[in-house]
PDB file of C-alpha atoms in Angstrom:
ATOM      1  CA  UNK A   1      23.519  12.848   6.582  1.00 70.00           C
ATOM      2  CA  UNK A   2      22.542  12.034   3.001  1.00 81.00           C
ATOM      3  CA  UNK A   3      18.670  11.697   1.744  1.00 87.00           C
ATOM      4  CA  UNK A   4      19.868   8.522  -0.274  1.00 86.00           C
ATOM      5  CA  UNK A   5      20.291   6.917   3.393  1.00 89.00           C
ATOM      6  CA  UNK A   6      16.202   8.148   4.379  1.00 91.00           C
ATOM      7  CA  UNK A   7      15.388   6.854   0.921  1.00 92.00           C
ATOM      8  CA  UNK A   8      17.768   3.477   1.987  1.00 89.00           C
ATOM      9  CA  UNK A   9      16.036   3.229   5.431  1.00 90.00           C
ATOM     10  CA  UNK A  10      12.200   3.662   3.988  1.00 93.00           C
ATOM     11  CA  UNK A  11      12.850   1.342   1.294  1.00 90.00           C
ATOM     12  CA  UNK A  12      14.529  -1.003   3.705  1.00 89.00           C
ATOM     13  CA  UNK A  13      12.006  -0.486   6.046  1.00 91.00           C
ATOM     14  CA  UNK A  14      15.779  -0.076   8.425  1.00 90.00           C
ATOM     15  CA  UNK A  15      13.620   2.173  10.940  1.00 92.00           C
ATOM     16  CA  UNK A  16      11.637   2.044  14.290  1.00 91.00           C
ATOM     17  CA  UNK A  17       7.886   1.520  12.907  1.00 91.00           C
ATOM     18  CA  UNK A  18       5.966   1.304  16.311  1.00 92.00           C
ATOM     19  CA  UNK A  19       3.829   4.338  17.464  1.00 91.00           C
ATOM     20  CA  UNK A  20       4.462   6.371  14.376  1.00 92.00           C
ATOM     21  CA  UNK A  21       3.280   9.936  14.738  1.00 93.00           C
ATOM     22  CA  UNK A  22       3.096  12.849  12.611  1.00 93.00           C
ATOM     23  CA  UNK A  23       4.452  16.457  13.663  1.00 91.00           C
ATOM     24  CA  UNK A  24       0.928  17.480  15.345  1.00 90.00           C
ATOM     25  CA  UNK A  25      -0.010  14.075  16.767  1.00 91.00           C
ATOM     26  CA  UNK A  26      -1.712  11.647  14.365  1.00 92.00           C
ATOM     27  CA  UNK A  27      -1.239   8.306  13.790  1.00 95.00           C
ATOM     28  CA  UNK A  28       0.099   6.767  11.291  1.00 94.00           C
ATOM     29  CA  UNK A  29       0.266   3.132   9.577  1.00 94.00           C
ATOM     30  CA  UNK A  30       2.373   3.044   6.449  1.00 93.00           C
ATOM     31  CA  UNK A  31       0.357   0.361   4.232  1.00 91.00           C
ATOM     32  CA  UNK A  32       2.863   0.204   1.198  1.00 91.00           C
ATOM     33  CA  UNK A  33       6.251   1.817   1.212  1.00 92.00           C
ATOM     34  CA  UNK A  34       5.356   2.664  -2.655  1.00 89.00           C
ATOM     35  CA  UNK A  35       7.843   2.914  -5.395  1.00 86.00           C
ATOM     36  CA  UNK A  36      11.285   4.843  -5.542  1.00 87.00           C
ATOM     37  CA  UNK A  37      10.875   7.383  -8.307  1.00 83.00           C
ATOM     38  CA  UNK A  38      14.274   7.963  -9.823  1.00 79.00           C
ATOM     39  CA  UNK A  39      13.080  10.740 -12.547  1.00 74.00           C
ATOM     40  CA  UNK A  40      11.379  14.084 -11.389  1.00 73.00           C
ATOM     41  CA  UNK A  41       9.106  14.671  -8.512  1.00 82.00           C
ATOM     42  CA  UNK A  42       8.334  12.914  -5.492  1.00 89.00           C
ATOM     43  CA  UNK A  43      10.669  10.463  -4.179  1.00 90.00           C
ATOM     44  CA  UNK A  44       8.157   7.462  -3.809  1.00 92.00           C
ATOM     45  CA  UNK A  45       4.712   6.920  -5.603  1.00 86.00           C
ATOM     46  CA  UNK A  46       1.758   4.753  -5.186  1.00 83.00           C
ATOM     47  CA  UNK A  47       2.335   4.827  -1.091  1.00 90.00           C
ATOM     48  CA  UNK A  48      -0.561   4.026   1.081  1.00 91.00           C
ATOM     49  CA  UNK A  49      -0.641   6.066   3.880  1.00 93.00           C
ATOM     50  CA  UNK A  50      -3.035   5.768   6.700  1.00 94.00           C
ATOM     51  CA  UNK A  51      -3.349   8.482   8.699  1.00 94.00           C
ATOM     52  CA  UNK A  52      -5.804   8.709  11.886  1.00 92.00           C
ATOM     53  CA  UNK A  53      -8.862   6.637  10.259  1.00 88.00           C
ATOM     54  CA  UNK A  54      -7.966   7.657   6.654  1.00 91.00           C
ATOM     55  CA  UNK A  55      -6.073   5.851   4.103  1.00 91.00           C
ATOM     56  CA  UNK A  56      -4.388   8.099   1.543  1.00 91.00           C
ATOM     57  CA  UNK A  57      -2.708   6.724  -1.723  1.00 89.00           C
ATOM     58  CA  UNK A  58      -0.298   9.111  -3.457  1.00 88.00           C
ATOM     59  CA  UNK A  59       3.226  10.156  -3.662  1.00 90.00           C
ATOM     60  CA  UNK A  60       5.623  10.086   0.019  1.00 94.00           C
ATOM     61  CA  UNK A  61       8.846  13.110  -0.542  1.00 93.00           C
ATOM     62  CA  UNK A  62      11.856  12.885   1.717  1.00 94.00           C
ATOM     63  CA  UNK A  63      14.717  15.262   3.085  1.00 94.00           C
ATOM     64  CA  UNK A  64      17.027  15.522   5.614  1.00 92.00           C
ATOM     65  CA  UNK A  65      15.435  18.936   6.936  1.00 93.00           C
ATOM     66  CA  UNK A  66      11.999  19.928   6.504  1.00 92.00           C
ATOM     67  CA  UNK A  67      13.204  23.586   5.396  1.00 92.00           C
ATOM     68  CA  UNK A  68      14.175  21.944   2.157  1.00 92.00           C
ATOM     69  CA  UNK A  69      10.748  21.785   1.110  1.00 91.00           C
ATOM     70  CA  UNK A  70      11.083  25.160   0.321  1.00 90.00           C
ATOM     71  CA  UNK A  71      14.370  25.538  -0.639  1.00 89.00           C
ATOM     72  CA  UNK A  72      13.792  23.123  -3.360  1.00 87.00           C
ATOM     73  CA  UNK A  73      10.622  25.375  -4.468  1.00 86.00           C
ATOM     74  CA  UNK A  74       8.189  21.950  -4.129  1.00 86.00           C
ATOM     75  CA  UNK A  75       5.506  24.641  -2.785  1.00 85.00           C
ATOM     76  CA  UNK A  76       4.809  25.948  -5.946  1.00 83.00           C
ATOM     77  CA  UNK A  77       5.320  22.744  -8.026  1.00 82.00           C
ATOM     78  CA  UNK A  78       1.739  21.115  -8.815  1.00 79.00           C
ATOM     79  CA  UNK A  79       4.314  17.687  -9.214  1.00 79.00           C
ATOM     80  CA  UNK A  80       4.001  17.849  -5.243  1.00 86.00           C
ATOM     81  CA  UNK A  81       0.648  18.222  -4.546  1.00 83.00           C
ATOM     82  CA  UNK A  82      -0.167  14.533  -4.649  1.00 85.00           C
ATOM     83  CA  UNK A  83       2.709  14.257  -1.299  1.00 91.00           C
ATOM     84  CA  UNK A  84       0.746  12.207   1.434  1.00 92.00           C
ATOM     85  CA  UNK A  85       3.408  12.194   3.618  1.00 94.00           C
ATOM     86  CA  UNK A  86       6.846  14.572   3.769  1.00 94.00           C
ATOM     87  CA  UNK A  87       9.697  12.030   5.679  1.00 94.00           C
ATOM     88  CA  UNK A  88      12.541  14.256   7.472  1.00 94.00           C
ATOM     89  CA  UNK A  89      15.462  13.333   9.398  1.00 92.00           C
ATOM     90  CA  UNK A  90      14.985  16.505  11.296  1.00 91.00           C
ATOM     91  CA  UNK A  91      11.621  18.744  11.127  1.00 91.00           C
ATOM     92  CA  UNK A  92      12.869  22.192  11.527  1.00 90.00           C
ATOM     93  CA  UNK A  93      10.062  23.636   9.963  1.00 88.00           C
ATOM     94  CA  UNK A  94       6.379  23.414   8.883  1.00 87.00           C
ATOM     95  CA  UNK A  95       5.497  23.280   5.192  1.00 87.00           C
ATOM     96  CA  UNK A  96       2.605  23.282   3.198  1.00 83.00           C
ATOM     97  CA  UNK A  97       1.925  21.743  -0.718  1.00 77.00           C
ATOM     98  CA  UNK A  98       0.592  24.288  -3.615  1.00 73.00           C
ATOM     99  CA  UNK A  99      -2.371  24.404  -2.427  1.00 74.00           C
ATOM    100  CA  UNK A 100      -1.803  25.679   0.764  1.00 77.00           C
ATOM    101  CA  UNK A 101      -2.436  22.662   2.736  1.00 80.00           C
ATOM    102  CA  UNK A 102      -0.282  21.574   5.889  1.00 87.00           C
ATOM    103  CA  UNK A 103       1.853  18.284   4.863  1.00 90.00           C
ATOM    104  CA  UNK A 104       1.419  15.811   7.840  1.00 93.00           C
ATOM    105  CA  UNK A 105       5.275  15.018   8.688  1.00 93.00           C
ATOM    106  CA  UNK A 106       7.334  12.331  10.289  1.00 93.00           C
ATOM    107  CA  UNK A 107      10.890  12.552  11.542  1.00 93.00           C
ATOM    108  CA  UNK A 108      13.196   9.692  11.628  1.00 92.00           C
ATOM    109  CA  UNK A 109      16.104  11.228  14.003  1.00 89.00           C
ATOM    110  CA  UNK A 110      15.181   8.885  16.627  1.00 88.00           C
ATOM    111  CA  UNK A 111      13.923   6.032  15.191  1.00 92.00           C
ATOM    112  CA  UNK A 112      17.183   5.136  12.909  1.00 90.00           C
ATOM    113  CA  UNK A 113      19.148   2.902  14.625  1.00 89.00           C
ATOM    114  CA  UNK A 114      22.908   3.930  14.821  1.00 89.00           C
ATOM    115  CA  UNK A 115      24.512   0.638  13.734  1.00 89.00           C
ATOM    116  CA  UNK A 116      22.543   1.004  10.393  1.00 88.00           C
ATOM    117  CA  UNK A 117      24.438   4.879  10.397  1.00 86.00           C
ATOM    118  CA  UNK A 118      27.522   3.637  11.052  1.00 87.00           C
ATOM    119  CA  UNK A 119      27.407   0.989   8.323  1.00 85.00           C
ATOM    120  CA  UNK A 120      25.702   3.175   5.516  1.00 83.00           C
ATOM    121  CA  UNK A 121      28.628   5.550   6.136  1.00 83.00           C
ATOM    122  CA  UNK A 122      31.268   3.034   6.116  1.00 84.00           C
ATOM    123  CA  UNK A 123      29.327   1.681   2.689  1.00 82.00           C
ATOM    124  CA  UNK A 124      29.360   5.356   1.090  1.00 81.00           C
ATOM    125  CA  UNK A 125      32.908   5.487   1.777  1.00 82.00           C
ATOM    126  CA  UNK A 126      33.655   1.996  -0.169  1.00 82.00           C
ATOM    127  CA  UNK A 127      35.317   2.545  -3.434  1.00 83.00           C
ATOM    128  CA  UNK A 128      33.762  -1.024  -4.165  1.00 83.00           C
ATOM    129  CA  UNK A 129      31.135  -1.347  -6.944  1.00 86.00           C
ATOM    130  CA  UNK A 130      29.067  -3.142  -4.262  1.00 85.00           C
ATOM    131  CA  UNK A 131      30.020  -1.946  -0.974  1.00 81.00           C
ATOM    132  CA  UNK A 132      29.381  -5.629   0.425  1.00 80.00           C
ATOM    133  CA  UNK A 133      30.828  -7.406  -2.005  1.00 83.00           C
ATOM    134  CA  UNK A 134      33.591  -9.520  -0.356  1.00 82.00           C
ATOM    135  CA  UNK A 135      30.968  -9.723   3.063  1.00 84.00           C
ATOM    136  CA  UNK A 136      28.420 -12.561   1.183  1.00 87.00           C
ATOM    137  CA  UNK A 137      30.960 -15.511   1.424  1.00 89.00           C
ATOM    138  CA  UNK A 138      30.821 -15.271   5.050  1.00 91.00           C
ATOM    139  CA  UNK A 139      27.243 -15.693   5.373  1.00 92.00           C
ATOM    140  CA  UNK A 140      25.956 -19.170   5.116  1.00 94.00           C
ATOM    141  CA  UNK A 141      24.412 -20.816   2.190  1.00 94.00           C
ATOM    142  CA  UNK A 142      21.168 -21.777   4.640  1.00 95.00           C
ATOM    143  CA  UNK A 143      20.871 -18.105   5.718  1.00 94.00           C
ATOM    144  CA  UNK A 144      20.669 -17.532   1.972  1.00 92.00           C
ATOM    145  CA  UNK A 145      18.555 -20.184   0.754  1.00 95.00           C
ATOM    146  CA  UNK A 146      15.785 -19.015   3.445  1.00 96.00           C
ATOM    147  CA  UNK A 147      16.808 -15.418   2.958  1.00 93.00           C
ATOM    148  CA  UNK A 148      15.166 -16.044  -0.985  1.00 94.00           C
ATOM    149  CA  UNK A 149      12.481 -18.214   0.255  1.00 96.00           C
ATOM    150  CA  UNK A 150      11.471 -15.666   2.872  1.00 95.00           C
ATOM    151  CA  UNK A 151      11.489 -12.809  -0.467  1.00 95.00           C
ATOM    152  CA  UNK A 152       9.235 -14.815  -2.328  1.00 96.00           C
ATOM    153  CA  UNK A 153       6.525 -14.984   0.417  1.00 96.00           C
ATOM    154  CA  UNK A 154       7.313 -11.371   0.590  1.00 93.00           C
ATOM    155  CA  UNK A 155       6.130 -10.781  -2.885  1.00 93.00           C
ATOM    156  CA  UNK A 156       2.940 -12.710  -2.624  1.00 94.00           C
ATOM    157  CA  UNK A 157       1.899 -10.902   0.441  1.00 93.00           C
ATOM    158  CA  UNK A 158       2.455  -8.011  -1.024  1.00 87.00           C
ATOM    159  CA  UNK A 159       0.353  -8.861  -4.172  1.00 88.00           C
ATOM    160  CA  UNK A 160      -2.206 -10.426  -2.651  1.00 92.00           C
ATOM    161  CA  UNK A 161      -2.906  -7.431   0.144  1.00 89.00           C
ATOM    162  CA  UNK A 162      -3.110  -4.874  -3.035  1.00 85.00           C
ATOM    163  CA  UNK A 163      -5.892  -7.126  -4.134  1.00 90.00           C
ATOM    164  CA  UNK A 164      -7.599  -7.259  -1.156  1.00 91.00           C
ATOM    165  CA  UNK A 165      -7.405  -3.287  -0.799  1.00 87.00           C
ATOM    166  CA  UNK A 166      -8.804  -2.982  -3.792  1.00 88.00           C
ATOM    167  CA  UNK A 167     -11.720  -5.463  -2.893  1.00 92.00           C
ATOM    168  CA  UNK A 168     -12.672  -3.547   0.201  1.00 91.00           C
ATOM    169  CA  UNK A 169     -12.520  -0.268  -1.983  1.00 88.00           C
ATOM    170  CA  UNK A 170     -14.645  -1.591  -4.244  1.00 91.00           C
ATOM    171  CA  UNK A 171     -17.104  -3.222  -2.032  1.00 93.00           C
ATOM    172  CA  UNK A 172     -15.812  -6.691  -2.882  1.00 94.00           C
ATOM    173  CA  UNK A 173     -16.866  -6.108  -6.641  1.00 94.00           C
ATOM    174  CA  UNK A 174     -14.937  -8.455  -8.479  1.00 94.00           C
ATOM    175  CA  UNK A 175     -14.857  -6.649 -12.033  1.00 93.00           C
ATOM    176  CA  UNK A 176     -14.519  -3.422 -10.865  1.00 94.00           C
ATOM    177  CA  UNK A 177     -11.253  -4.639  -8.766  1.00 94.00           C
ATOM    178  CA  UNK A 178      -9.830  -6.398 -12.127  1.00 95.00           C
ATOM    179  CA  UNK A 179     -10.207  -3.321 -14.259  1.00 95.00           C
ATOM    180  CA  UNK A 180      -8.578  -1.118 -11.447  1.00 93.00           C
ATOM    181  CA  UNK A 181      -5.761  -3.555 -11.326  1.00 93.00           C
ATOM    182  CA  UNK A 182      -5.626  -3.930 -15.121  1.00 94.00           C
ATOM    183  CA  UNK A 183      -5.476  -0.145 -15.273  1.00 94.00           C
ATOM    184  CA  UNK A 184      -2.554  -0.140 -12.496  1.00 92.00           C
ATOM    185  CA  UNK A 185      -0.584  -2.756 -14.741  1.00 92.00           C
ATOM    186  CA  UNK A 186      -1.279  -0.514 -17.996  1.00 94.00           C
ATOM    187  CA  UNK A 187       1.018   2.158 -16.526  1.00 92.00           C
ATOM    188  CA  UNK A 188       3.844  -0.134 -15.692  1.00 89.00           C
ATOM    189  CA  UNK A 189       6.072   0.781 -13.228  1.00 84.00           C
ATOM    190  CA  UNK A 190       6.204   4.841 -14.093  1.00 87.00           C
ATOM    191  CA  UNK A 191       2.387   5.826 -14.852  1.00 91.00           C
ATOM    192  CA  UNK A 192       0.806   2.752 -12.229  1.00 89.00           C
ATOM    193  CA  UNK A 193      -0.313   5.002  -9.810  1.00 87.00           C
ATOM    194  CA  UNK A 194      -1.896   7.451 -12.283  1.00 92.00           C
ATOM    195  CA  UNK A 195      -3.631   4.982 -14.358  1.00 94.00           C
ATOM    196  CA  UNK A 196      -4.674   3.862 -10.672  1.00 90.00           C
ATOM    197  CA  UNK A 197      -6.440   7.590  -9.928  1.00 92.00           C
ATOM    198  CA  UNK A 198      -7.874   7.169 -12.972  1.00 95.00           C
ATOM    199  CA  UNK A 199      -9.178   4.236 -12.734  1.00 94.00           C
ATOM    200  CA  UNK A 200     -10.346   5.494  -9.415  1.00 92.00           C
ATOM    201  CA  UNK A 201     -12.364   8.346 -11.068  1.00 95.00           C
ATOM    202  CA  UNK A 202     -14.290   6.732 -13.870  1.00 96.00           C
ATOM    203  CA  UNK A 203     -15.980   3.303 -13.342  1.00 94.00           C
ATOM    204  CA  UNK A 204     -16.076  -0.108 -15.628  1.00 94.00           C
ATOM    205  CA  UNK A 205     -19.598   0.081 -15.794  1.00 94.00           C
ATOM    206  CA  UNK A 206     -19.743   3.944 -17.493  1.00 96.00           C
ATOM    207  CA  UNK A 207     -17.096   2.533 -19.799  1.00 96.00           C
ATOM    208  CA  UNK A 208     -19.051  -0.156 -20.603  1.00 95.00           C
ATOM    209  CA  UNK A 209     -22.030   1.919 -21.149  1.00 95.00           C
ATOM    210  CA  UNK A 210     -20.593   3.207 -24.767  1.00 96.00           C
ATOM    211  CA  UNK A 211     -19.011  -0.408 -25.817  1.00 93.00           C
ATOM    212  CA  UNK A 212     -20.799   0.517 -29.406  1.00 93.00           C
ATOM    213  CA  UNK A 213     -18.722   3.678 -29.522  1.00 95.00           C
ATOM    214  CA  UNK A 214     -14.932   3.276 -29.567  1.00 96.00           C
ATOM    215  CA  UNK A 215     -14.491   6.936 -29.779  1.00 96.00           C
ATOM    216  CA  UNK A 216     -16.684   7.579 -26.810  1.00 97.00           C
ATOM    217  CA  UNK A 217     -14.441   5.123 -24.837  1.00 97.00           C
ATOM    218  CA  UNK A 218     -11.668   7.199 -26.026  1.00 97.00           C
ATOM    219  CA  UNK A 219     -12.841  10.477 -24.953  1.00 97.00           C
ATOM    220  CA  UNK A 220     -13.899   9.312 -21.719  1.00 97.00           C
ATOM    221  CA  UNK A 221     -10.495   8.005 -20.815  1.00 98.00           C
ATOM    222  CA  UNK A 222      -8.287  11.276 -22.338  1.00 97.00           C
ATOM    223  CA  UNK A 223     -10.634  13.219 -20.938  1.00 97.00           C
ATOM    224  CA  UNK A 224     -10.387  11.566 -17.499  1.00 97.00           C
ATOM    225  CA  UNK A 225      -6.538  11.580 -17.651  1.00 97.00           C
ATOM    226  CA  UNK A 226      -6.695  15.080 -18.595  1.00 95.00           C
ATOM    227  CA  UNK A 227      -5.168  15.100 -21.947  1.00 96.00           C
ATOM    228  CA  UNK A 228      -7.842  16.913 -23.689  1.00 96.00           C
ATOM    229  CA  UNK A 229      -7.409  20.553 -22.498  1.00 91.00           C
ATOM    230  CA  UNK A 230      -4.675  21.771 -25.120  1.00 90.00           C
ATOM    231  CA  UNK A 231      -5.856  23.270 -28.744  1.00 92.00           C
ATOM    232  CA  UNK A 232      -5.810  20.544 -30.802  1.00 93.00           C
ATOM    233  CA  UNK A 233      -4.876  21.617 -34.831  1.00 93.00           C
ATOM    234  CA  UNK A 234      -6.088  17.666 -35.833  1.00 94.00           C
ATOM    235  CA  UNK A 235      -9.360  16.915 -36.372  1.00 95.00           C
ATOM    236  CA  UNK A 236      -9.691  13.485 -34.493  1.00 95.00           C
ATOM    237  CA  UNK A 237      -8.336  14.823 -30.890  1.00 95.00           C
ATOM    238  CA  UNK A 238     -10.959  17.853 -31.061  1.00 96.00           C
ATOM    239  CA  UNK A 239     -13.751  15.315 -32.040  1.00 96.00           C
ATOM    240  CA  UNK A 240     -12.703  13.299 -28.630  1.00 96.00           C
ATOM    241  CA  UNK A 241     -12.699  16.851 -26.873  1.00 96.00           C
ATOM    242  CA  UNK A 242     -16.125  17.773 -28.066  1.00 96.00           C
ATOM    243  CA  UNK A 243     -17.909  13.909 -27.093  1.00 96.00           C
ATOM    244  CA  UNK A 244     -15.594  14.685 -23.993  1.00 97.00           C
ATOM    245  CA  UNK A 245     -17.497  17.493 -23.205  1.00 96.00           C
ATOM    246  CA  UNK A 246     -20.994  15.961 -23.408  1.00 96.00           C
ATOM    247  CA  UNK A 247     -19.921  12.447 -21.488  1.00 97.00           C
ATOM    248  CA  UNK A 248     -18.374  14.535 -18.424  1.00 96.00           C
ATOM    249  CA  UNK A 249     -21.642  17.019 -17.767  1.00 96.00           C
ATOM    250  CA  UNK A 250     -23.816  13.534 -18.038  1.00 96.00           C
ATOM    251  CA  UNK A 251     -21.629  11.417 -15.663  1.00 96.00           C
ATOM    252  CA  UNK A 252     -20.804  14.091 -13.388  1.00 96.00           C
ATOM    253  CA  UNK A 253     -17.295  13.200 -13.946  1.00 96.00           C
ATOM    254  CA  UNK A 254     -13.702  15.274 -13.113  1.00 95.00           C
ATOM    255  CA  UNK A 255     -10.582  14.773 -14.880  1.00 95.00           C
ATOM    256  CA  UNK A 256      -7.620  13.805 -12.854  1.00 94.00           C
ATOM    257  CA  UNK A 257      -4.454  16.312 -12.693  1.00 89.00           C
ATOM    258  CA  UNK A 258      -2.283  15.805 -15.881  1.00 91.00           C
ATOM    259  CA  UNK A 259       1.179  16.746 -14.285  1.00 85.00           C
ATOM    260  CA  UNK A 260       0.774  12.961 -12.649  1.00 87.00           C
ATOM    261  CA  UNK A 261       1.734  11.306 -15.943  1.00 92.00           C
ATOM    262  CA  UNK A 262       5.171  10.597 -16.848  1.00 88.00           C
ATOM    263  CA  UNK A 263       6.878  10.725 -19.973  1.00 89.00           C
ATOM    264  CA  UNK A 264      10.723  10.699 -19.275  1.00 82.00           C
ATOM    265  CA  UNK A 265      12.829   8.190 -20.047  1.00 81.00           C
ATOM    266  CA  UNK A 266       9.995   5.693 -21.221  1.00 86.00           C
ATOM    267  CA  UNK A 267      10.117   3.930 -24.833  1.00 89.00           C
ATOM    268  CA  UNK A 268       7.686   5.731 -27.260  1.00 91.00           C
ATOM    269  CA  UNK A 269       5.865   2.753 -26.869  1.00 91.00           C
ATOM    270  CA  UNK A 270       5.146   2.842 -23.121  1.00 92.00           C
ATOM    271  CA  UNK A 271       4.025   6.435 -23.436  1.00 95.00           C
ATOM    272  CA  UNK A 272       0.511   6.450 -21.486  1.00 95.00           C
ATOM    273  CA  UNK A 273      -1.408   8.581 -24.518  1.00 96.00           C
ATOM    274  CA  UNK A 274      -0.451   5.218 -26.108  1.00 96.00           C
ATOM    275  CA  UNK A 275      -1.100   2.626 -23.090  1.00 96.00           C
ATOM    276  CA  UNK A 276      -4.597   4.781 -22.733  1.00 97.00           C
ATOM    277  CA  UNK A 277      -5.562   4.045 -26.754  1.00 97.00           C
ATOM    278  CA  UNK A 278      -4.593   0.640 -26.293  1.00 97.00           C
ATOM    279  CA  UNK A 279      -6.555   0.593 -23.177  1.00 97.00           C
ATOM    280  CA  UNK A 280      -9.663   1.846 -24.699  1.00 97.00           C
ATOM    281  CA  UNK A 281      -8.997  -1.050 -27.784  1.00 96.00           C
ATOM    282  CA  UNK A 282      -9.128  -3.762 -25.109  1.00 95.00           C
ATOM    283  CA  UNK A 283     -12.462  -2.606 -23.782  1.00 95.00           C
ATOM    284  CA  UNK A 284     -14.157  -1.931 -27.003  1.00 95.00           C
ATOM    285  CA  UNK A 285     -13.131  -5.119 -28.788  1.00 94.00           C
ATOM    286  CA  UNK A 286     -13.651  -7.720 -25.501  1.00 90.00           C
ATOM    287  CA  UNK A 287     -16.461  -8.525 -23.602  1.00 87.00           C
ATOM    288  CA  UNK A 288     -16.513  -9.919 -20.128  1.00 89.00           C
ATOM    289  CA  UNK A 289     -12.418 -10.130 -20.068  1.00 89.00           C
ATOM    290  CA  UNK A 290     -12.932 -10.870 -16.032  1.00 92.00           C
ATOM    291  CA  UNK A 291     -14.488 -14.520 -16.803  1.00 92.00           C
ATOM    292  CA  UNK A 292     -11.961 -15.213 -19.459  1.00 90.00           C
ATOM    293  CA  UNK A 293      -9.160 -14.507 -17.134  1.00 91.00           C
ATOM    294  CA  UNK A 294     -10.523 -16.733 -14.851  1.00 92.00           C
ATOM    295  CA  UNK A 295     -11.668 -19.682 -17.487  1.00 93.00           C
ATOM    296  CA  UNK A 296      -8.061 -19.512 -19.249  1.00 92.00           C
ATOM    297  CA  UNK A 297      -6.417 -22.654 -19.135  1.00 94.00           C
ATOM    298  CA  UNK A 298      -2.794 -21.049 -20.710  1.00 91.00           C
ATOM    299  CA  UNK A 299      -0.818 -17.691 -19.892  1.00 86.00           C
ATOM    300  CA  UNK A 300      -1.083 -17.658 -23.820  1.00 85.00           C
TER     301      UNK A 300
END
């Protein structure tokens, strides 16, 4: 048993997802299977978990045994403390995150079936660049045709339902749900879901409070993404720290954990200090982007 087949079978969705329970009992409803994260930490981010009544959004970590939990020293990585959910093929042991805080954990042993086993083995074994290569001109072109059809009704769905649970989050406010899902979009695929929990923890409106002040809109969104802790030897990033400082006692506002952001293997360009000045451009130089969304006539 490999955890490239549990990260195969979530992605897949290849298991038994009726009566899902955790280790001590609770229910659970797996919302979005997130995104595979193929740098360091968890193995899929921006899952939506819902567990009993509550819905938790963060990061879902897999392995074939429980005990690796520790083995891999994820209890004392802060990387880990966003883990929703820990996924095991076999739960030989209970852990806890960083904090100290029981991880609620499924076990797939039973609910793989074995004619998905057999074939990921025979797969692994292939020599083949892709294992199935010489299988696709046996199936037929109709199969195919609706196979693709079916995947882009797939995709919709799954847009569409994000927008709708960020309408219900929101209280069906329209311009707070764009600038969350504008903020998502800002972090691309590698920094979405921590440009989500930021926009999670600072609202449009406060932003839009200090649209005179493009440095204010600056600190406010470091500061929220926690990038303004370090000693700064220029004078510009210890001016944000200070107005920082100010805006978070008067909004009552707390800075999100800073090990969330990613910097590996991204461009220079897609670094999120950058895609958070850029962000802060945007709002200080246009005003009600919402309607002009909505009244643009071109993707231009």
């Amino acid at each position: 048993m490999k955890e490239d087949l549990l990260h195969y079978v979530w992605k897949m969705k290849r298991f038994d997802l009726q009566g899902l329970l955790t280790t001590m009992g609770n229910k659970v409803e797996i919302v979005d299977f997130g995104i595979q994260n193929h740098d360091a930490g968890p193995d899929f981010s921006n899952c939506r978990i819902r567990i009993s009544d509550t819905l938790w959004i963060g990061n879902v970590e897999m392995h074939t045994k429980s005990s690796q939990w520790f083995a891999h020293g994820h209890q004392h990585d802060p990387n880990y403390q966003n883990v929703v959910l820990h996924v095991v093929y076999d739960d030989d042991r209970p852990v806890s995150n960083s904090a100290g805080q029981k991880l609620p954990t499924i076990t797939l042993k039973d609910r793989v079936d074995q004619l998905v086993l057999d074939n990921y083995d025979r797969f692994d074994k292939s020599r083949a660049w892709i294992p199935c290569v010489k299988m696709i001109s046996n199936v037929p072109d109709i199969i195919k045709a609706t196979w693709l059809d079916r995947l882009v009704i797939e995709r919709l769905e799954r847009k569409t339902n994000a927008v709708d649970v960020l309408l219900k989050s929101t209280n069906y406010d329209w311009e707070e749900s764009f600038f969350m899902a504008m903020c998502r979009n800002f972090g691309l695929k590698v920094n979405a879901y921590p440009f989500e929990v930021l926009a999670s923890s600072i609202s449009l409106k406060t932003l839009l409070r200090y649209k005179h002040s493009h440095i204010d809109i600056e600190s406010l969104l470091f500061g929220q993404a926690g990038m303004l802790n370090d000693t700064f030897q220029d004078q510009y990033p210890n001016k944000m720290k200070t107005a920082y400082r100010t805006l978070r006692v008067k909004h009552s506002l707390d800075p999100i954990n800073p090990d969330l952001w990613k910097f590996m293997r991204l461009r220079p360009a897609n670094f999120p200090t950058i895609r958070l000045a850029q962000l802060a451009q945007l709002i200080y130089q246009t005003n009600h982007l919402f309607s002009k969304v909505l009244a643009a006539r071109s993707i231009k």
